[in-house]
């Protein structure tokens, strides 16, 4: 088997691509402490999309790792996590957006964020912005206080070279970013790498 | 002001209705320990819908109560919680469905659940099942272990007569259920009441 091509997503940008059933997608943090927002749509029916609510309900856990399936809004498994060298990711929060930067950071001229980057990357596949769900936020480190319910966005636990691999359970369209929010990446924007293996 | 009409949603069923900007919706647990799944769509553009991911992100809290806004996928406030006699609700989990009962409970002939009840009630408004988001689950008591990420569905903290009131910030279509999942309601299906005041 030849070595897979390694693709780079530059800082504060996004990409979209297809992933066939059985293919393995590996998301790599080349420098450490960088988040990648991942969304997935069933390619032959784009109304089916990953669902945080279904996945968390069936897992009975808000933190997912190796072995965990990622379910769709129709309760089908779209992706399965098959390798994870970090073990901490987020599946509660929506991709950062111009509104995020306006509301949380107070920016007057906000960046379009992961949401805008995903919307632009997914548009050629016919996916509308309103269809972008809560993303599986690879490497994102969100703490939750079980008593008060308070959450905090902390620096990722990922170090240079850490990776998470997913296998597609059906033909998919994937959206993936190098996250644009300062808090998420310990205040330094970095690239994300990914590889696809058949 | 005349006393508002009190509507009853029978056990394991659902309803849909419009709520005008400025109107107040009160969801009442008439017997105690019963959950009501709530979803809301902008009436003049049904692609705008409540978003757990946006709301939790902006609140920096997974548990919402009096004073908290419920944001849409477009980061607009659709509803605001203005009264809450319980203080514990869930905004992580999708409405229970036939798949929920199949996957979690192992039912061979599963009930259609809140999801099926919402889909049926919302259909006359032109809302498709795939558009039903993570619901704001009024009175639902989900515990979260901040270390392991494990969640558990516990008996609601609501007692007979407890209530939560929401004010609409724009014209909405509301879907509301008397929840159909055994765990959520301490293993006894009961009705939900609601009132609308102008």
mmCIF file of C-alpha atoms in Angstrom:
data_model
loop_
_atom_site.group_PDB
_atom_site.id
_atom_site.type_symbol
_atom_site.label_atom_id
_atom_site.label_comp_id
_atom_site.label_asym_id
_atom_site.label_seq_id
_atom_site.Cartn_x
_atom_site.Cartn_y
_atom_site.Cartn_z
ATOM 1 C CA UNK A 1 0.000 0.000 0.000
ATOM 2 C CA UNK A 2 1.413 3.390 -0.965
ATOM 3 C CA UNK A 3 1.735 6.081 1.622
ATOM 4 C CA UNK A 4 -1.359 8.301 1.587
ATOM 5 C CA UNK A 5 -1.126 11.894 0.406
ATOM 6 C CA UNK A 6 -1.034 14.360 3.259
ATOM 7 C CA UNK A 7 -3.232 17.417 2.710
ATOM 8 C CA UNK A 8 -2.822 20.690 4.570
ATOM 9 C CA UNK A 9 -5.632 22.991 5.672
ATOM 10 C CA UNK A 10 -4.016 26.409 6.269
ATOM 11 C CA UNK A 11 -4.710 28.303 9.512
ATOM 12 C CA UNK A 12 -8.275 29.713 9.792
ATOM 13 C CA UNK A 13 -9.524 27.937 6.676
ATOM 14 C CA UNK A 14 -11.516 24.863 5.700
ATOM 15 C CA UNK A 15 -11.863 22.124 3.123
ATOM 16 C CA UNK A 16 -14.503 19.725 1.849
ATOM 17 C CA UNK A 17 -13.999 16.376 0.127
ATOM 18 C CA UNK A 18 -15.673 13.042 -0.389
ATOM 19 C CA UNK A 19 -14.965 9.946 1.671
ATOM 20 C CA UNK A 20 -16.104 6.578 0.342
ATOM 21 C CA UNK A 21 -17.552 3.812 2.467
ATOM 22 C CA UNK A 22 -14.666 1.929 4.078
ATOM 23 C CA UNK A 23 -12.127 4.698 3.575
ATOM 24 C CA UNK A 24 -10.178 5.938 6.563
ATOM 25 C CA UNK A 25 -9.788 9.643 7.293
ATOM 26 C CA UNK A 26 -6.988 10.645 9.635
ATOM 27 C CA UNK A 27 -6.982 14.159 11.091
ATOM 28 C CA UNK A 28 -3.532 15.231 12.280
ATOM 29 C CA UNK A 29 -2.478 18.141 14.461
ATOM 30 C CA UNK A 30 0.973 18.883 12.994
ATOM 31 C CA UNK A 31 2.090 21.470 15.557
ATOM 32 C CA UNK A 32 -0.103 20.683 18.570
ATOM 33 C CA UNK A 33 -2.934 22.593 20.311
ATOM 34 C CA UNK A 34 -5.003 23.090 17.156
ATOM 35 C CA UNK A 35 -8.683 22.199 16.699
ATOM 36 C CA UNK A 36 -10.367 20.814 13.561
ATOM 37 C CA UNK A 37 -14.161 21.028 13.202
ATOM 38 C CA UNK A 38 -15.492 17.977 11.370
ATOM 39 C CA UNK A 39 -18.945 17.588 9.781
ATOM 40 C CA UNK A 40 -20.200 14.714 7.629
ATOM 41 C CA UNK A 41 -23.200 14.344 5.316
ATOM 42 C CA UNK A 42 -24.506 11.222 3.578
ATOM 43 C CA UNK A 43 -23.453 11.803 -0.015
ATOM 44 C CA UNK A 44 -26.553 10.344 -1.694
ATOM 45 C CA UNK A 45 -28.983 12.171 0.624
ATOM 46 C CA UNK A 46 -27.512 15.359 2.054
ATOM 47 C CA UNK A 47 -30.375 15.760 4.536
ATOM 48 C CA UNK A 48 -28.715 13.048 6.615
ATOM 49 C CA UNK A 49 -25.968 14.534 8.769
ATOM 50 C CA UNK A 50 -24.031 13.773 11.941
ATOM 51 C CA UNK A 51 -26.022 14.433 15.112
ATOM 52 C CA UNK A 52 -24.445 15.292 18.456
ATOM 53 C CA UNK A 53 -27.750 14.666 20.218
ATOM 54 C CA UNK A 54 -28.228 11.147 18.846
ATOM 55 C CA UNK A 55 -24.586 10.210 19.288
ATOM 56 C CA UNK A 56 -24.325 11.404 22.893
ATOM 57 C CA UNK A 57 -27.641 9.765 23.753
ATOM 58 C CA UNK A 58 -26.579 6.353 22.410
ATOM 59 C CA UNK A 59 -23.060 6.580 23.863
ATOM 60 C CA UNK A 60 -24.345 7.840 27.244
ATOM 61 C CA UNK A 61 -21.190 9.952 27.186
ATOM 62 C CA UNK A 62 -20.351 13.467 25.961
ATOM 63 C CA UNK A 63 -16.668 12.652 25.285
ATOM 64 C CA UNK A 64 -16.014 10.236 22.419
ATOM 65 C CA UNK A 65 -12.920 8.261 21.531
ATOM 66 C CA UNK A 66 -11.661 5.065 19.854
ATOM 67 C CA UNK A 67 -14.484 2.633 19.115
ATOM 68 C CA UNK A 68 -17.278 5.162 19.329
ATOM 69 C CA UNK A 69 -19.690 5.522 16.408
ATOM 70 C CA UNK A 70 -20.892 8.923 15.218
ATOM 71 C CA UNK A 71 -24.604 8.683 14.459
ATOM 72 C CA UNK A 72 -26.706 10.705 12.045
ATOM 73 C CA UNK A 73 -29.986 12.521 12.646
ATOM 74 C CA UNK A 74 -31.611 9.310 11.306
ATOM 75 C CA UNK A 75 -29.738 7.119 13.814
ATOM 76 C CA UNK A 76 -27.423 5.527 11.249
ATOM 77 C CA UNK A 77 -23.692 5.311 11.914
ATOM 78 C CA UNK A 78 -21.881 7.618 9.466
ATOM 79 C CA UNK A 79 -18.376 7.431 10.936
ATOM 80 C CA UNK A 80 -16.580 5.344 13.508
ATOM 81 C CA UNK A 81 -13.525 6.474 15.484
ATOM 82 C CA UNK A 82 -10.869 3.793 15.048
ATOM 83 C CA UNK A 83 -7.755 5.507 16.438
ATOM 84 C CA UNK A 84 -7.283 8.421 18.811
ATOM 85 C CA UNK A 85 -3.953 9.424 20.331
ATOM 86 C CA UNK A 86 -5.490 12.234 22.427
ATOM 87 C CA UNK A 87 -8.821 11.068 23.839
ATOM 88 C CA UNK A 88 -10.395 14.471 24.333
ATOM 89 C CA UNK A 89 -12.622 16.195 21.789
ATOM 90 C CA UNK A 90 -15.844 18.206 21.850
ATOM 91 C CA UNK A 91 -19.283 17.429 20.447
ATOM 92 C CA UNK A 92 -21.314 20.138 22.199
ATOM 93 C CA UNK A 93 -20.496 23.357 20.366
ATOM 94 C CA UNK A 94 -21.305 24.667 16.909
ATOM 95 C CA UNK A 95 -18.507 25.849 14.607
ATOM 96 C CA UNK A 96 -17.284 29.337 15.445
ATOM 97 C CA UNK A 97 -18.773 31.981 13.177
ATOM 98 C CA UNK A 98 -18.865 35.716 12.595
ATOM 99 C CA UNK A 99 -21.626 35.757 15.224
ATOM 100 C CA UNK A 100 -19.425 33.864 17.671
ATOM 101 C CA UNK A 101 -16.700 36.464 17.315
ATOM 102 C CA UNK A 102 -19.244 39.281 17.630
ATOM 103 C CA UNK A 103 -21.069 37.824 20.659
ATOM 104 C CA UNK A 104 -18.223 36.156 22.594
ATOM 105 C CA UNK A 105 -15.156 38.167 21.535
ATOM 106 C CA UNK A 106 -16.826 41.525 20.763
ATOM 107 C CA UNK A 107 -15.144 41.820 17.342
ATOM 108 C CA UNK A 108 -16.473 44.638 15.192
ATOM 109 C CA UNK A 109 -15.209 43.156 11.935
ATOM 110 C CA UNK A 110 -15.368 39.451 12.696
ATOM 111 C CA UNK A 111 -13.721 36.636 10.758
ATOM 112 C CA UNK A 112 -16.194 34.235 9.121
ATOM 113 C CA UNK A 113 -14.892 31.456 11.349
ATOM 114 C CA UNK A 114 -15.156 27.712 10.896
ATOM 115 C CA UNK A 115 -18.824 28.143 10.055
ATOM 116 C CA UNK A 116 -18.076 30.466 7.144
ATOM 117 C CA UNK A 117 -15.179 28.297 6.030
ATOM 118 C CA UNK A 118 -17.354 25.169 6.108
ATOM 119 C CA UNK A 119 -20.197 26.940 4.292
ATOM 120 C CA UNK A 120 -17.838 28.036 1.501
ATOM 121 C CA UNK A 121 -16.165 24.634 1.212
ATOM 122 C CA UNK A 122 -19.450 22.687 1.254
ATOM 123 C CA UNK A 123 -21.337 24.954 -1.177
ATOM 124 C CA UNK A 124 -20.029 23.154 -4.306
ATOM 125 C CA UNK A 125 -21.591 19.954 -2.926
ATOM 126 C CA UNK A 126 -24.989 21.634 -2.668
ATOM 127 C CA UNK A 127 -24.928 21.881 1.129
ATOM 128 C CA UNK A 128 -26.546 25.053 2.459
ATOM 129 C CA UNK A 129 -25.214 26.910 5.533
ATOM 130 C CA UNK A 130 -28.377 26.182 7.532
ATOM 131 C CA UNK A 131 -27.633 22.471 7.210
ATOM 132 C CA UNK A 132 -24.290 22.695 9.072
ATOM 133 C CA UNK A 133 -24.804 20.926 12.406
ATOM 134 C CA UNK A 134 -22.947 20.856 15.700
ATOM 135 C CA UNK A 135 -19.516 19.689 14.524
ATOM 136 C CA UNK A 136 -17.392 16.944 15.983
ATOM 137 C CA UNK A 137 -14.610 19.232 17.148
ATOM 138 C CA UNK A 138 -11.436 17.157 16.920
ATOM 139 C CA UNK A 139 -8.869 18.036 19.608
ATOM 140 C CA UNK A 140 -11.184 20.676 21.135
ATOM 141 C CA UNK A 141 -10.919 20.646 24.915
ATOM 142 C CA UNK A 142 -14.114 21.756 26.605
ATOM 143 C CA UNK A 143 -14.486 21.185 30.318
ATOM 144 C CA UNK A 144 -17.911 20.731 31.876
ATOM 145 C CA UNK A 145 -18.788 21.299 35.528
ATOM 146 C CA UNK A 146 -21.395 18.642 36.261
ATOM 147 C CA UNK A 147 -22.846 20.648 39.170
ATOM 148 C CA UNK A 148 -23.190 24.149 37.728
ATOM 149 C CA UNK A 149 -23.242 23.087 34.078
ATOM 150 C CA UNK A 150 -20.560 25.671 33.306
ATOM 151 C CA UNK A 151 -18.300 24.954 30.381
ATOM 152 C CA UNK A 152 -14.862 26.342 29.560
ATOM 153 C CA UNK A 153 -12.789 26.154 26.396
ATOM 154 C CA UNK A 154 -9.255 25.086 27.357
ATOM 155 C CA UNK A 155 -6.070 24.576 25.320
ATOM 156 C CA UNK A 156 -6.205 21.301 23.385
ATOM 157 C CA UNK A 157 -4.409 18.307 24.887
ATOM 158 C CA UNK A 158 -2.982 17.435 21.458
ATOM 159 C CA UNK A 159 0.752 17.639 20.784
ATOM 160 C CA UNK A 160 2.532 17.749 17.449
ATOM 161 C CA UNK A 161 1.719 14.630 15.469
ATOM 162 C CA UNK A 162 -1.354 13.589 17.410
ATOM 163 C CA UNK A 163 -4.099 12.103 15.279
ATOM 164 C CA UNK A 164 -7.638 10.778 15.170
ATOM 165 C CA UNK A 165 -8.795 8.304 12.509
ATOM 166 C CA UNK A 166 -12.346 7.722 11.349
ATOM 167 C CA UNK A 167 -13.730 5.043 9.035
ATOM 168 C CA UNK A 168 -16.716 5.919 6.855
ATOM 169 C CA UNK A 169 -19.680 3.566 7.161
ATOM 170 C CA UNK A 170 -21.296 5.013 4.024
ATOM 171 C CA UNK A 171 -20.318 7.372 1.201
ATOM 172 C CA UNK A 172 -19.921 10.828 2.704
ATOM 173 C CA UNK A 173 -19.189 14.473 2.062
ATOM 174 C CA UNK A 174 -16.813 15.738 4.746
ATOM 175 C CA UNK A 175 -16.194 19.307 5.871
ATOM 176 C CA UNK A 176 -13.042 19.945 7.927
ATOM 177 C CA UNK A 177 -11.369 23.082 9.253
ATOM 178 C CA UNK A 178 -8.292 24.450 10.940
ATOM 179 C CA UNK A 179 -10.238 26.258 13.639
ATOM 180 C CA UNK A 180 -10.417 30.050 13.665
ATOM 181 C CA UNK A 181 -11.291 30.752 17.316
ATOM 182 C CA UNK A 182 -8.526 32.031 19.578
ATOM 183 C CA UNK A 183 -9.720 30.297 22.747
ATOM 184 C CA UNK A 184 -9.956 26.900 21.057
ATOM 185 C CA UNK A 185 -6.314 26.832 19.931
ATOM 186 C CA UNK A 186 -4.533 28.399 22.892
ATOM 187 C CA UNK A 187 -4.410 31.754 21.081
ATOM 188 C CA UNK A 188 -2.300 30.664 18.113
ATOM 189 C CA UNK A 189 -3.688 29.762 14.674
ATOM 190 C CA UNK A 190 -2.077 26.703 13.095
ATOM 191 C CA UNK A 191 -2.757 24.347 10.187
ATOM 192 C CA UNK A 192 -4.459 20.956 10.260
ATOM 193 C CA UNK A 193 -3.360 17.985 8.164
ATOM 194 C CA UNK A 194 -5.433 15.086 6.917
ATOM 195 C CA UNK A 195 -4.915 11.839 5.021
ATOM 196 C CA UNK A 196 -7.318 9.476 3.298
ATOM 197 C CA UNK A 197 -6.592 5.764 2.963
ATOM 198 C CA UNK A 198 -8.669 3.222 1.059
ATOM 199 C CA UNK B 1 -56.630 40.069 31.337
ATOM 200 C CA UNK B 2 -58.586 36.844 31.058
ATOM 201 C CA UNK B 3 -57.108 33.661 32.358
ATOM 202 C CA UNK B 4 -55.340 31.816 29.537
ATOM 203 C CA UNK B 5 -56.725 28.565 28.203
ATOM 204 C CA UNK B 6 -54.883 25.541 29.514
ATOM 205 C CA UNK B 7 -54.169 22.903 26.867
ATOM 206 C CA UNK B 8 -53.374 19.285 27.627
ATOM 207 C CA UNK B 9 -50.930 17.102 25.712
ATOM 208 C CA UNK B 10 -51.871 13.497 26.561
ATOM 209 C CA UNK B 11 -49.174 11.024 27.663
ATOM 210 C CA UNK B 12 -46.758 9.959 24.877
ATOM 211 C CA UNK B 13 -48.128 12.476 22.363
ATOM 212 C CA UNK B 14 -47.236 15.863 20.916
ATOM 213 C CA UNK B 15 -48.658 19.131 19.641
ATOM 214 C CA UNK B 16 -47.646 21.997 17.391
ATOM 215 C CA UNK B 17 -48.910 25.573 17.408
ATOM 216 C CA UNK B 18 -47.868 29.087 16.551
ATOM 217 C CA UNK B 19 -46.477 31.575 19.053
ATOM 218 C CA UNK B 20 -46.399 35.247 18.103
ATOM 219 C CA UNK B 21 -43.583 37.610 18.953
ATOM 220 C CA UNK B 22 -44.081 38.805 22.524
ATOM 221 C CA UNK B 23 -46.406 35.974 23.515
ATOM 222 C CA UNK B 24 -45.575 33.919 26.570
ATOM 223 C CA UNK B 25 -45.660 30.130 26.515
ATOM 224 C CA UNK B 26 -45.855 28.365 29.868
ATOM 225 C CA UNK B 27 -45.113 24.639 30.017
ATOM 226 C CA UNK B 28 -46.582 22.995 33.107
ATOM 227 C CA UNK B 29 -45.937 19.583 34.631
ATOM 228 C CA UNK B 30 -49.380 18.853 36.127
ATOM 229 C CA UNK B 31 -48.453 15.665 38.020
ATOM 230 C CA UNK B 32 -44.676 15.986 38.433
ATOM 231 C CA UNK B 33 -41.709 14.060 37.008
ATOM 232 C CA UNK B 34 -42.762 14.460 33.353
ATOM 233 C CA UNK B 35 -40.598 15.789 30.522
ATOM 234 C CA UNK B 36 -41.706 17.987 27.594
ATOM 235 C CA UNK B 37 -39.507 18.216 24.482
ATOM 236 C CA UNK B 38 -39.690 21.725 22.992
ATOM 237 C CA UNK B 39 -38.581 22.794 19.508
ATOM 238 C CA UNK B 40 -39.083 26.184 17.844
ATOM 239 C CA UNK B 41 -38.802 27.339 14.231
ATOM 240 C CA UNK B 42 -38.930 30.881 12.840
ATOM 241 C CA UNK B 43 -42.371 30.987 11.240
ATOM 242 C CA UNK B 44 -41.460 33.081 8.182
ATOM 243 C CA UNK B 45 -38.315 31.036 7.418
ATOM 244 C CA UNK B 46 -38.519 27.491 8.731
ATOM 245 C CA UNK B 47 -34.812 26.836 8.073
ATOM 246 C CA UNK B 48 -34.081 28.866 11.191
ATOM 247 C CA UNK B 49 -34.433 26.692 14.279
ATOM 248 C CA UNK B 50 -33.235 26.530 17.879
ATOM 249 C CA UNK B 51 -29.629 25.405 18.242
ATOM 250 C CA UNK B 52 -28.250 23.684 21.325
ATOM 251 C CA UNK B 53 -24.693 24.243 20.093
ATOM 252 C CA UNK B 54 -25.051 28.002 19.637
ATOM 253 C CA UNK B 55 -27.023 28.453 22.853
ATOM 254 C CA UNK B 56 -24.617 26.482 25.048
ATOM 255 C CA UNK B 57 -21.634 28.228 23.469
ATOM 256 C CA UNK B 58 -22.998 31.724 24.144
ATOM 257 C CA UNK B 59 -24.248 30.836 27.651
ATOM 258 C CA UNK B 60 -20.998 29.000 28.544
ATOM 259 C CA UNK B 61 -23.336 26.658 30.421
ATOM 260 C CA UNK B 62 -25.146 23.435 29.497
ATOM 261 C CA UNK B 63 -27.981 23.989 31.995
ATOM 262 C CA UNK B 64 -30.314 26.899 31.212
ATOM 263 C CA UNK B 65 -32.818 28.694 33.400
ATOM 264 C CA UNK B 66 -34.564 32.044 33.989
ATOM 265 C CA UNK B 67 -33.021 34.842 31.939
ATOM 266 C CA UNK B 68 -31.282 32.618 29.437
ATOM 267 C CA UNK B 69 -31.919 33.137 25.724
ATOM 268 C CA UNK B 70 -32.369 30.226 23.330
ATOM 269 C CA UNK B 71 -30.461 30.985 20.138
ATOM 270 C CA UNK B 72 -31.092 29.752 16.605
ATOM 271 C CA UNK B 73 -28.674 28.192 14.133
ATOM 272 C CA UNK B 74 -28.303 31.765 12.787
ATOM 273 C CA UNK B 75 -27.435 33.168 16.242
ATOM 274 C CA UNK B 76 -30.705 35.025 16.705
ATOM 275 C CA UNK B 77 -32.647 34.724 19.962
ATOM 276 C CA UNK B 78 -35.882 32.836 19.277
ATOM 277 C CA UNK B 79 -37.077 32.343 22.859
ATOM 278 C CA UNK B 80 -36.123 33.637 26.273
ATOM 279 C CA UNK B 81 -36.763 31.803 29.541
ATOM 280 C CA UNK B 82 -38.562 34.230 31.849
ATOM 281 C CA UNK B 83 -39.747 31.956 34.658
ATOM 282 C CA UNK B 84 -38.555 28.567 35.878
ATOM 283 C CA UNK B 85 -39.712 26.933 39.099
ATOM 284 C CA UNK B 86 -37.420 23.894 38.670
ATOM 285 C CA UNK B 87 -34.063 25.053 37.295
ATOM 286 C CA UNK B 88 -32.970 21.802 35.704
ATOM 287 C CA UNK B 89 -33.592 20.904 32.078
ATOM 288 C CA UNK B 90 -31.653 19.267 29.269
ATOM 289 C CA UNK B 91 -30.368 20.669 25.980
ATOM 290 C CA UNK B 92 -27.990 17.866 24.967
ATOM 291 C CA UNK B 93 -30.220 15.059 23.729
ATOM 292 C CA UNK B 94 -32.404 14.605 20.671
ATOM 293 C CA UNK B 95 -36.070 13.682 21.061
ATOM 294 C CA UNK B 96 -36.610 9.986 21.762
ATOM 295 C CA UNK B 97 -37.586 8.066 18.635
ATOM 296 C CA UNK B 98 -38.326 4.565 17.405
ATOM 297 C CA UNK B 99 -34.569 4.224 16.976
ATOM 298 C CA UNK B 100 -33.981 5.316 20.571
ATOM 299 C CA UNK B 101 -36.298 2.603 21.821
ATOM 300 C CA UNK B 102 -34.682 0.057 19.512
ATOM 301 C CA UNK B 103 -31.068 0.995 20.345
ATOM 302 C CA UNK B 104 -31.316 1.905 24.050
ATOM 303 C CA UNK B 105 -34.310 -0.124 25.236
ATOM 304 C CA UNK B 106 -34.125 -3.053 22.776
ATOM 305 C CA UNK B 107 -37.813 -2.763 21.827
ATOM 306 C CA UNK B 108 -38.808 -4.906 18.868
ATOM 307 C CA UNK B 109 -41.932 -2.886 18.095
ATOM 308 C CA UNK B 110 -40.914 0.572 19.257
ATOM 309 C CA UNK B 111 -43.152 3.561 19.893
ATOM 310 C CA UNK B 112 -42.543 6.498 17.535
ATOM 311 C CA UNK B 113 -41.453 8.567 20.526
ATOM 312 C CA UNK B 114 -41.246 12.342 20.836
ATOM 313 C CA UNK B 115 -39.508 12.489 17.481
ATOM 314 C CA UNK B 116 -42.398 10.772 15.703
ATOM 315 C CA UNK B 117 -44.910 12.833 17.651
ATOM 316 C CA UNK B 118 -43.127 16.075 16.748
ATOM 317 C CA UNK B 119 -42.794 15.037 13.103
ATOM 318 C CA UNK B 120 -46.529 14.340 12.879
ATOM 319 C CA UNK B 121 -47.510 17.537 14.690
ATOM 320 C CA UNK B 122 -45.139 19.746 12.676
ATOM 321 C CA UNK B 123 -45.944 18.249 9.250
ATOM 322 C CA UNK B 124 -48.964 20.545 8.656
ATOM 323 C CA UNK B 125 -46.582 23.518 9.035
ATOM 324 C CA UNK B 126 -44.328 22.168 6.294
ATOM 325 C CA UNK B 127 -41.558 21.097 8.664
ATOM 326 C CA UNK B 128 -39.815 17.888 7.604
ATOM 327 C CA UNK B 129 -38.584 15.286 10.133
ATOM 328 C CA UNK B 130 -34.922 15.877 9.177
ATOM 329 C CA UNK B 131 -35.299 19.482 10.338
ATOM 330 C CA UNK B 132 -36.111 18.527 13.956
ATOM 331 C CA UNK B 133 -33.103 19.574 16.055
ATOM 332 C CA UNK B 134 -31.857 18.733 19.526
ATOM 333 C CA UNK B 135 -34.853 19.779 21.603
ATOM 334 C CA UNK B 136 -34.896 21.926 24.708
ATOM 335 C CA UNK B 137 -36.091 19.169 27.012
ATOM 336 C CA UNK B 138 -38.118 20.916 29.687
ATOM 337 C CA UNK B 139 -37.883 19.212 33.120
ATOM 338 C CA UNK B 140 -35.489 16.560 31.752
ATOM 339 C CA UNK B 141 -32.835 15.739 34.337
ATOM 340 C CA UNK B 142 -29.597 14.618 32.760
ATOM 341 C CA UNK B 143 -26.510 14.386 34.949
ATOM 342 C CA UNK B 144 -23.054 14.837 33.444
ATOM 343 C CA UNK B 145 -19.803 13.583 34.958
ATOM 344 C CA UNK B 146 -17.280 16.254 34.053
ATOM 345 C CA UNK B 147 -14.357 13.818 34.339
ATOM 346 C CA UNK B 148 -15.542 10.774 32.418
ATOM 347 C CA UNK B 149 -18.144 12.594 30.339
ATOM 348 C CA UNK B 150 -20.739 9.998 31.294
ATOM 349 C CA UNK B 151 -24.339 11.110 31.302
ATOM 350 C CA UNK B 152 -27.347 9.603 33.061
ATOM 351 C CA UNK B 153 -31.044 10.273 32.676
ATOM 352 C CA UNK B 154 -32.532 10.731 36.144
ATOM 353 C CA UNK B 155 -36.100 11.348 37.376
ATOM 354 C CA UNK B 156 -37.131 14.968 36.758
ATOM 355 C CA UNK B 157 -36.891 17.366 39.689
ATOM 356 C CA UNK B 158 -40.298 18.804 38.783
ATOM 357 C CA UNK B 159 -43.267 18.391 41.113
ATOM 358 C CA UNK B 160 -46.958 18.818 40.362
ATOM 359 C CA UNK B 161 -47.606 22.364 39.163
ATOM 360 C CA UNK B 162 -44.019 23.255 38.326
ATOM 361 C CA UNK B 163 -43.660 25.431 35.239
ATOM 362 C CA UNK B 164 -41.296 27.099 32.806
ATOM 363 C CA UNK B 165 -42.279 30.201 30.828
ATOM 364 C CA UNK B 166 -40.751 31.362 27.550
ATOM 365 C CA UNK B 167 -41.300 34.615 25.665
ATOM 366 C CA UNK B 168 -41.071 34.539 21.867
ATOM 367 C CA UNK B 169 -38.663 37.061 20.349
ATOM 368 C CA UNK B 170 -40.081 36.490 16.867
ATOM 369 C CA UNK B 171 -43.072 34.700 15.301
ATOM 370 C CA UNK B 172 -42.558 30.976 15.803
ATOM 371 C CA UNK B 173 -43.891 27.514 15.159
ATOM 372 C CA UNK B 174 -43.566 25.463 18.350
ATOM 373 C CA UNK B 175 -43.490 21.690 18.739
ATOM 374 C CA UNK B 176 -44.098 20.315 22.243
ATOM 375 C CA UNK B 177 -44.495 16.807 23.647
ATOM 376 C CA UNK B 178 -45.378 14.816 26.704
ATOM 377 C CA UNK B 179 -42.275 12.654 26.552
ATOM 378 C CA UNK B 180 -42.516 8.984 25.624
ATOM 379 C CA UNK B 181 -39.284 7.611 27.101
ATOM 380 C CA UNK B 182 -39.548 5.599 30.313
ATOM 381 C CA UNK B 183 -36.212 6.724 31.788
ATOM 382 C CA UNK B 184 -36.976 10.397 31.285
ATOM 383 C CA UNK B 185 -40.188 10.354 33.306
ATOM 384 C CA UNK B 186 -39.307 7.992 36.165
ATOM 385 C CA UNK B 187 -41.084 5.137 34.384
ATOM 386 C CA UNK B 188 -44.584 6.623 34.338
ATOM 387 C CA UNK B 189 -46.127 8.385 31.338
ATOM 388 C CA UNK B 190 -48.061 11.527 32.216
ATOM 389 C CA UNK B 191 -49.578 14.511 30.404
ATOM 390 C CA UNK B 192 -48.063 17.966 29.901
ATOM 391 C CA UNK B 193 -50.058 21.190 30.055
ATOM 392 C CA UNK B 194 -49.344 24.486 28.354
ATOM 393 C CA UNK B 195 -50.769 27.989 28.263
ATOM 394 C CA UNK B 196 -50.243 30.912 25.895
ATOM 395 C CA UNK B 197 -50.600 34.520 27.030
ATOM 396 C CA UNK B 198 -50.408 37.615 24.851
#
